[in-house]
Amino acid sequence: MHKRFAGIDIGSRTIELVVVNEEGKIVESLQSDTNFDPMAEAKKLLAGVQYDCIMATGYGRTLFELAFESPTVTEIKAHATGARVFFPQALTILDIGGQDSKAIALAENGRVKKFEMNDRCAAGTGKFLEVMARTLGCAIEAFGKEALLAEQDVHISSMCTVFAESEVTSLIAKGTNPREIALGLHASVIRRAAGMINRVSSEGDIVFTGGVAKNPCMTSLLAKRLGRRVFIPEDPQCIGAFGAALLARER
Amino acid sequence: MWTELGLDLEAHDALLGVLGQAYGDIFLSQKNRPDGMGYFDFVMSEVHGLRIRELLDEKEAGRKIIGSYCVFVPEEIALAANATLVGLCSGADFAMEDVERILPRNTCALIKSSFGFKLGKVCPYLESADMIVGENTCDGKKKAYESLGHLVENLYVMDLPQVKSANGKALLKSEFQRFKTAVEQLTGVSITVESLQQAIKTVNAKRAAMHRLSSLRKSDPVTISGLDALLANQVFFYDNPARFTESVNKICDELEKRIAVNDGVFPARTPRILISGCPQAVPNWKLPWIIETSGAVIVGEESCVGERGTRNLTDDSGTTIDTMLDALVDRYFQVDCAIFTPNHERLDHIQEMVTDYRADGVIHYGLQFCQPYLMESMPVEKALEQKDIPCLRIETDYSMEDVGQLKTRVEAFIEQLR
Ligand code: SF4
Ligand code: SF4
């Protein structure tokens, strides 16, 4: 019998489940919304999935540990472990998820050397972009593409979601091109992310993970702003769960 | 007894309820604690009981009680003039709405708390004090004492130097002299060569006991948790000095036996953390509790409620009051609080402690809005990084809202050390 190892990343917005085989290759990958009862969602997601052991990560990891008696690992280490498999040379990781963001610097041997986190407010996270897309009446999936079509951006000065929203509303009222506003909003999130990256590492390639990495405008602005190459794994959102699955396999 | 002191009974009961609950969850739930900690459990359970009774009895017998907020206030001078010095705790949020009517929101939790305990009328130490000593340290405290002066009648403010120069030292000396006169006036007792000598010995003994306890934390496995050691450092400020010294030494005897048979409170090779930064006053146990429930052990506190406060002894060989005052000035002048500029002694001390206690990493503890320590946290982190010593800077307050986020940070940091 071949063994299977699972990793579950219980974030504030979504839950990812990844199963790897003995070679560490992904054999199954699932996702669902966290909703108001994360443990019920996790249970649903796990139903029918075969695995020998599981490791939990994400903000809901402690709840999961209590309910399923599983070992846990922080998002930091999980992302570092997962991203490293796809890009063995990269020493810097940026993860922007639904409600938090983090920058991680690795040592040559892959160990976490330093990290910075923003987890106190929605500014600079996926949530911020979501709220802004809604204010502009744009689907979140298309938000990045639309922003890239702008020829120039308008400067958005508020980082705070609440203030930025009223700033956007008044720009719309003034008749500013919505694409330019969109680009300005992306640039404001990138300014924050770049600051965080600079505090942990000043050079080298960057691996961009988390749901927000799927946004093409974010990746291109990030590369431009820092003058560093930015790589995105195939399914950036499941890197945390993948890393946790690999750590379950190591145990 | 409480009404006599003018406490708000309902609020006081509520505070004790919360305190008792937290104490049980955080301290009593630890495994394999040294038996000697039973003494501290008792002190904590009686912190608003027997100890207050004792102080009131002392007062009855003519002694005076002096409350202080900072380790710069020399206990020796109080003792020598027949007064008892107690630290006034400021480790929990209380009556915050009332506090924010007097202090700006962006004031550090420690200062806010000291006001909260006064405004909420819940601190029997504060209410039984005959004199409350404030001191000009950081700007926050300095200005806050101006406001506190309107709330209490017996505030005495001590000025302190900000630079370790000859002038600074002269200022400290003249302030200690002024304090001596003020205390003598309060108690009506003149300090004599003998009484000062005795006081220096008493306080030295108390500090020496803490040094002994600290050095026993160098072992692996560690035989006392960081939480319990912090508790000893906190009780340092409240308890009768002689009894405290005796109890700490008793714990040390026990720890020595445990070390001999490798009987630790955490398994050998548990990641070892040094905490450095702002003081952690009772009942502020938040960060140590997070750290020690996340798989690491705290082996030292570079803090005023810790080694920064207790580290040097006073030369007790003086034979005149003046030489002894000089010796006290010499001793207190070495406290490397972040209100001094420059303050590289603190940086050196942190690195020394990392080596001495064999720490794997440093967690810098900064209270939100505490400019001196938050400012210093940057050069501290940089210096440690240059020596490949991992460092995590934490900025927080007394609320429990950020416990989840802090836990993630601390756990990730500990993963980094393994
Ligand atoms: S940190 Fe500075 S101001 Fe605070 S107790 Fe220590 S010496 Fe006094
Ligand atoms: S030094 Fe910092 S922690 Fe201490 S009272 Fe001042 S601001 Fe608060």
PDB file of N, CA and C in Angstrom, chain A residues 156-210:
ATOM      1  N   ILE A 156      -3.770  56.489  -4.845  1.00  0.00           N
ATOM      2  CA  ILE A 156      -4.712  56.286  -3.749  1.00  0.00           C
ATOM      3  C   ILE A 156      -3.904  56.427  -2.465  1.00  0.00           C
ATOM      4  N   SER A 157      -4.271  57.353  -1.626  1.00  0.00           N
ATOM      5  CA  SER A 157      -3.401  57.592  -0.469  1.00  0.00           C
ATOM      6  C   SER A 157      -3.785  56.771   0.757  1.00  0.00           C
ATOM      7  N   SER A 158      -5.039  56.351   0.865  1.00  0.00           N
ATOM      8  CA  SER A 158      -5.429  55.612   2.068  1.00  0.00           C
ATOM      9  C   SER A 158      -5.100  54.135   1.949  1.00  0.00           C
ATOM     10  N   MET A 159      -4.442  53.617   2.950  1.00  0.00           N
ATOM     11  CA  MET A 159      -4.178  52.182   3.008  1.00  0.00           C
ATOM     12  C   MET A 159      -5.358  51.488   3.680  1.00  0.00           C
ATOM     13  N   CYS A 160      -6.028  52.223   4.533  1.00  0.00           N
ATOM     14  CA  CYS A 160      -7.134  51.642   5.297  1.00  0.00           C
ATOM     15  C   CYS A 160      -8.327  51.382   4.389  1.00  0.00           C
ATOM     16  N   THR A 161      -8.899  50.193   4.509  1.00  0.00           N
ATOM     17  CA  THR A 161      -9.991  49.783   3.636  1.00  0.00           C
ATOM     18  C   THR A 161     -11.161  50.766   3.687  1.00  0.00           C
ATOM     19  N   VAL A 162     -11.492  51.203   4.881  1.00  0.00           N
ATOM     20  CA  VAL A 162     -12.650  52.081   5.028  1.00  0.00           C
ATOM     21  C   VAL A 162     -12.422  53.427   4.351  1.00  0.00           C
ATOM     22  N   PHE A 163     -11.250  54.022   4.596  1.00  0.00           N
ATOM     23  CA  PHE A 163     -10.964  55.325   3.991  1.00  0.00           C
ATOM     24  C   PHE A 163     -10.771  55.205   2.488  1.00  0.00           C
ATOM     25  N   ALA A 164     -10.096  54.126   2.060  1.00  0.00           N
ATOM     26  CA  ALA A 164      -9.855  53.955   0.629  1.00  0.00           C
ATOM     27  C   ALA A 164     -11.179  53.830  -0.111  1.00  0.00           C
ATOM     28  N   GLU A 165     -12.127  53.187   0.527  1.00  0.00           N
ATOM     29  CA  GLU A 165     -13.421  53.016  -0.121  1.00  0.00           C
ATOM     30  C   GLU A 165     -14.072  54.375  -0.391  1.00  0.00           C
ATOM     31  N   SER A 166     -14.017  55.270   0.590  1.00  0.00           N
ATOM     32  CA  SER A 166     -14.630  56.577   0.324  1.00  0.00           C
ATOM     33  C   SER A 166     -13.803  57.381  -0.667  1.00  0.00           C
ATOM     34  N   GLU A 167     -12.492  57.146  -0.649  1.00  0.00           N
ATOM     35  CA  GLU A 167     -11.645  57.825  -1.633  1.00  0.00           C
ATOM     36  C   GLU A 167     -12.053  57.395  -3.046  1.00  0.00           C
ATOM     37  N   VAL A 168     -12.274  56.089  -3.201  1.00  0.00           N
ATOM     38  CA  VAL A 168     -12.665  55.554  -4.503  1.00  0.00           C
ATOM     39  C   VAL A 168     -14.029  56.108  -4.917  1.00  0.00           C
ATOM     40  N   THR A 169     -14.945  56.120  -3.986  1.00  0.00           N
ATOM     41  CA  THR A 169     -16.280  56.628  -4.296  1.00  0.00           C
ATOM     42  C   THR A 169     -16.207  58.068  -4.802  1.00  0.00           C
ATOM     43  N   SER A 170     -15.371  58.875  -4.159  1.00  0.00           N
ATOM     44  CA  SER A 170     -15.315  60.269  -4.606  1.00  0.00           C
ATOM     45  C   SER A 170     -14.596  60.383  -5.955  1.00  0.00           C
ATOM     46  N   LEU A 171     -13.623  59.498  -6.206  1.00  0.00           N
ATOM     47  CA  LEU A 171     -12.974  59.507  -7.526  1.00  0.00           C
ATOM     48  C   LEU A 171     -13.971  59.142  -8.626  1.00  0.00           C
ATOM     49  N   ILE A 172     -14.812  58.128  -8.324  1.00  0.00           N
ATOM     50  CA  ILE A 172     -15.830  57.727  -9.301  1.00  0.00           C
ATOM     51  C   ILE A 172     -16.748  58.918  -9.582  1.00  0.00           C
ATOM     52  N   ALA A 173     -17.137  59.598  -8.509  1.00  0.00           N
ATOM     53  CA  ALA A 173     -18.035  60.745  -8.654  1.00  0.00           C
ATOM     54  C   ALA A 173     -17.409  61.834  -9.513  1.00  0.00           C
ATOM     55  N   LYS A 174     -16.094  61.955  -9.417  1.00  0.00           N
ATOM     56  CA  LYS A 174     -15.388  62.976 -10.211  1.00  0.00           C
ATOM     57  C   LYS A 174     -15.237  62.560 -11.672  1.00  0.00           C
ATOM     58  N   GLY A 175     -15.622  61.303 -11.965  1.00  0.00           N
ATOM     59  CA  GLY A 175     -15.536  60.838 -13.339  1.00  0.00           C
ATOM     60  C   GLY A 175     -14.183  60.259 -13.726  1.00  0.00           C
ATOM     61  N   THR A 176     -13.362  59.917 -12.755  1.00  0.00           N
ATOM     62  CA  THR A 176     -12.070  59.311 -13.061  1.00  0.00           C
ATOM     63  C   THR A 176     -12.271  57.938 -13.713  1.00  0.00           C
ATOM     64  N   ASN A 177     -11.439  57.606 -14.676  1.00  0.00           N
ATOM     65  CA  ASN A 177     -11.501  56.312 -15.355  1.00  0.00           C
ATOM     66  C   ASN A 177     -11.361  55.172 -14.336  1.00  0.00           C
ATOM     67  N   PRO A 178     -12.353  54.267 -14.246  1.00  0.00           N
ATOM     68  CA  PRO A 178     -12.327  53.195 -13.240  1.00  0.00           C
ATOM     69  C   PRO A 178     -11.081  52.317 -13.355  1.00  0.00           C
ATOM     70  N   ARG A 179     -10.574  52.122 -14.575  1.00  0.00           N
ATOM     71  CA  ARG A 179      -9.369  51.296 -14.726  1.00  0.00           C
ATOM     72  C   ARG A 179      -8.169  51.964 -14.059  1.00  0.00           C
ATOM     73  N   GLU A 180      -8.113  53.281 -14.169  1.00  0.00           N
ATOM     74  CA  GLU A 180      -6.998  53.999 -13.544  1.00  0.00           C
ATOM     75  C   GLU A 180      -7.103  53.915 -12.014  1.00  0.00           C
ATOM     76  N   ILE A 181      -8.333  53.971 -11.546  1.00  0.00           N
ATOM     77  CA  ILE A 181      -8.528  53.816 -10.091  1.00  0.00           C
ATOM     78  C   ILE A 181      -8.078  52.410  -9.686  1.00  0.00           C
ATOM     79  N   ALA A 182      -8.492  51.436 -10.488  1.00  0.00           N
ATOM     80  CA  ALA A 182      -8.135  50.045 -10.188  1.00  0.00           C
ATOM     81  C   ALA A 182      -6.620  49.881 -10.131  1.00  0.00           C
ATOM     82  N   LEU A 183      -5.939  50.474 -11.091  1.00  0.00           N
ATOM     83  CA  LEU A 183      -4.480  50.358 -11.114  1.00  0.00           C
ATOM     84  C   LEU A 183      -3.882  51.025  -9.869  1.00  0.00           C
ATOM     85  N   GLY A 184      -4.437  52.174  -9.523  1.00  0.00           N
ATOM     86  CA  GLY A 184      -3.961  52.879  -8.334  1.00  0.00           C
ATOM     87  C   GLY A 184      -4.140  52.044  -7.071  1.00  0.00           C
ATOM     88  N   LEU A 185      -5.251  51.323  -7.007  1.00  0.00           N
ATOM     89  CA  LEU A 185      -5.515  50.483  -5.832  1.00  0.00           C
ATOM     90  C   LEU A 185      -4.512  49.332  -5.748  1.00  0.00           C
ATOM     91  N   HIS A 186      -4.249  48.725  -6.894  1.00  0.00           N
ATOM     92  CA  HIS A 186      -3.256  47.648  -6.912  1.00  0.00           C
ATOM     93  C   HIS A 186      -1.894  48.174  -6.462  1.00  0.00           C
ATOM     94  N   ALA A 187      -1.557  49.366  -6.996  1.00  0.00           N
ATOM     95  CA  ALA A 187      -0.250  49.938  -6.654  1.00  0.00           C
ATOM     96  C   ALA A 187      -0.153  50.192  -5.151  1.00  0.00           C
ATOM     97  N   SER A 188      -1.273  50.550  -4.542  1.00  0.00           N
ATOM     98  CA  SER A 188      -1.199  50.842  -3.109  1.00  0.00           C
ATOM     99  C   SER A 188      -0.940  49.567  -2.300  1.00  0.00           C
ATOM    100  N   VAL A 189      -1.546  48.447  -2.728  1.00  0.00           N
ATOM    101  CA  VAL A 189      -1.271  47.179  -2.025  1.00  0.00           C
ATOM    102  C   VAL A 189       0.187  46.773  -2.233  1.00  0.00           C
ATOM    103  N   ILE A 190       0.678  47.004  -3.447  1.00  0.00           N
ATOM    104  CA  ILE A 190       2.065  46.629  -3.738  1.00  0.00           C
ATOM    105  C   ILE A 190       3.063  47.462  -2.931  1.00  0.00           C
ATOM    106  N   ARG A 191       2.756  48.735  -2.736  1.00  0.00           N
ATOM    107  CA  ARG A 191       3.661  49.565  -1.922  1.00  0.00           C
ATOM    108  C   ARG A 191       3.843  48.949  -0.543  1.00  0.00           C
ATOM    109  N   ARG A 192       2.745  48.506   0.007  1.00  0.00           N
ATOM    110  CA  ARG A 192       2.792  47.907   1.344  1.00  0.00           C
ATOM    111  C   ARG A 192       3.565  46.598   1.336  1.00  0.00           C
ATOM    112  N   ALA A 193       3.274  45.764   0.329  1.00  0.00           N
ATOM    113  CA  ALA A 193       3.954  44.465   0.235  1.00  0.00           C
ATOM    114  C   ALA A 193       5.449  44.655   0.027  1.00  0.00           C
ATOM    115  N   ALA A 194       5.796  45.635  -0.810  1.00  0.00           N
ATOM    116  CA  ALA A 194       7.212  45.868  -1.104  1.00  0.00           C
ATOM    117  C   ALA A 194       7.947  46.294   0.163  1.00  0.00           C
ATOM    118  N   GLY A 195       7.303  47.113   0.959  1.00  0.00           N
ATOM    119  CA  GLY A 195       7.917  47.545   2.214  1.00  0.00           C
ATOM    120  C   GLY A 195       8.207  46.351   3.105  1.00  0.00           C
ATOM    121  N   MET A 196       7.247  45.439   3.128  1.00  0.00           N
ATOM    122  CA  MET A 196       7.400  44.259   3.972  1.00  0.00           C
ATOM    123  C   MET A 196       8.544  43.378   3.461  1.00  0.00           C
ATOM    124  N   ILE A 197       8.608  43.199   2.140  1.00  0.00           N
ATOM    125  CA  ILE A 197       9.685  42.389   1.569  1.00  0.00           C
ATOM    126  C   ILE A 197      11.030  43.028   1.872  1.00  0.00           C
ATOM    127  N   ASN A 198      11.122  44.334   1.674  1.00  0.00           N
ATOM    128  CA  ASN A 198      12.401  45.006   1.904  1.00  0.00           C
ATOM    129  C   ASN A 198      12.889  44.860   3.336  1.00  0.00           C
ATOM    130  N   ARG A 199      11.983  44.698   4.265  1.00  0.00           N
ATOM    131  CA  ARG A 199      12.424  44.536   5.650  1.00  0.00           C
ATOM    132  C   ARG A 199      13.032  43.164   5.907  1.00  0.00           C
ATOM    133  N   VAL A 200      12.693  42.182   5.069  1.00  0.00           N
ATOM    134  CA  VAL A 200      13.281  40.860   5.317  1.00  0.00           C
ATOM    135  C   VAL A 200      14.395  40.498   4.337  1.00  0.00           C
ATOM    136  N   SER A 201      14.344  41.042   3.120  1.00  0.00           N
ATOM    137  CA  SER A 201      15.383  40.680   2.150  1.00  0.00           C
ATOM    138  C   SER A 201      15.474  41.746   1.082  1.00  0.00           C
ATOM    139  N   SER A 202      16.697  42.020   0.612  1.00  0.00           N
ATOM    140  CA  SER A 202      16.849  43.146  -0.292  1.00  0.00           C
ATOM    141  C   SER A 202      17.144  42.743  -1.734  1.00  0.00           C
ATOM    142  N   GLU A 203      17.362  41.471  -1.992  1.00  0.00           N
ATOM    143  CA  GLU A 203      17.639  41.098  -3.385  1.00  0.00           C
ATOM    144  C   GLU A 203      17.258  39.652  -3.666  1.00  0.00           C
ATOM    145  N   GLY A 204      17.280  39.308  -4.954  1.00  0.00           N
ATOM    146  CA  GLY A 204      16.999  37.933  -5.364  1.00  0.00           C
ATOM    147  C   GLY A 204      15.560  37.742  -5.794  1.00  0.00           C
ATOM    148  N   ASP A 205      15.303  36.565  -6.371  1.00  0.00           N
ATOM    149  CA  ASP A 205      13.978  36.261  -6.888  1.00  0.00           C
ATOM    150  C   ASP A 205      12.958  36.123  -5.761  1.00  0.00           C
ATOM    151  N   ILE A 206      11.711  36.365  -6.148  1.00  0.00           N
ATOM    152  CA  ILE A 206      10.631  36.296  -5.169  1.00  0.00           C
ATOM    153  C   ILE A 206       9.591  35.282  -5.626  1.00  0.00           C
ATOM    154  N   VAL A 207       9.161  34.421  -4.742  1.00  0.00           N
ATOM    155  CA  VAL A 207       8.035  33.547  -5.050  1.00  0.00           C
ATOM    156  C   VAL A 207       6.796  34.187  -4.440  1.00  0.00           C
ATOM    157  N   PHE A 208       5.778  34.319  -5.265  1.00  0.00           N
ATOM    158  CA  PHE A 208       4.547  34.989  -4.829  1.00  0.00           C
ATOM    159  C   PHE A 208       3.476  33.912  -4.656  1.00  0.00           C
ATOM    160  N   THR A 209       2.934  33.761  -3.458  1.00  0.00           N
ATOM    161  CA  THR A 209       1.919  32.732  -3.208  1.00  0.00           C
ATOM    162  C   THR A 209       0.657  33.354  -2.619  1.00  0.00           C
ATOM    163  N   GLY A 210      -0.344  32.521  -2.420  1.00  0.00           N
ATOM    164  CA  GLY A 210      -1.618  32.989  -1.865  1.00  0.00           C
ATOM    165  C   GLY A 210      -2.571  33.366  -2.986  1.00  0.00           C
TER     166      GLY A 210
END
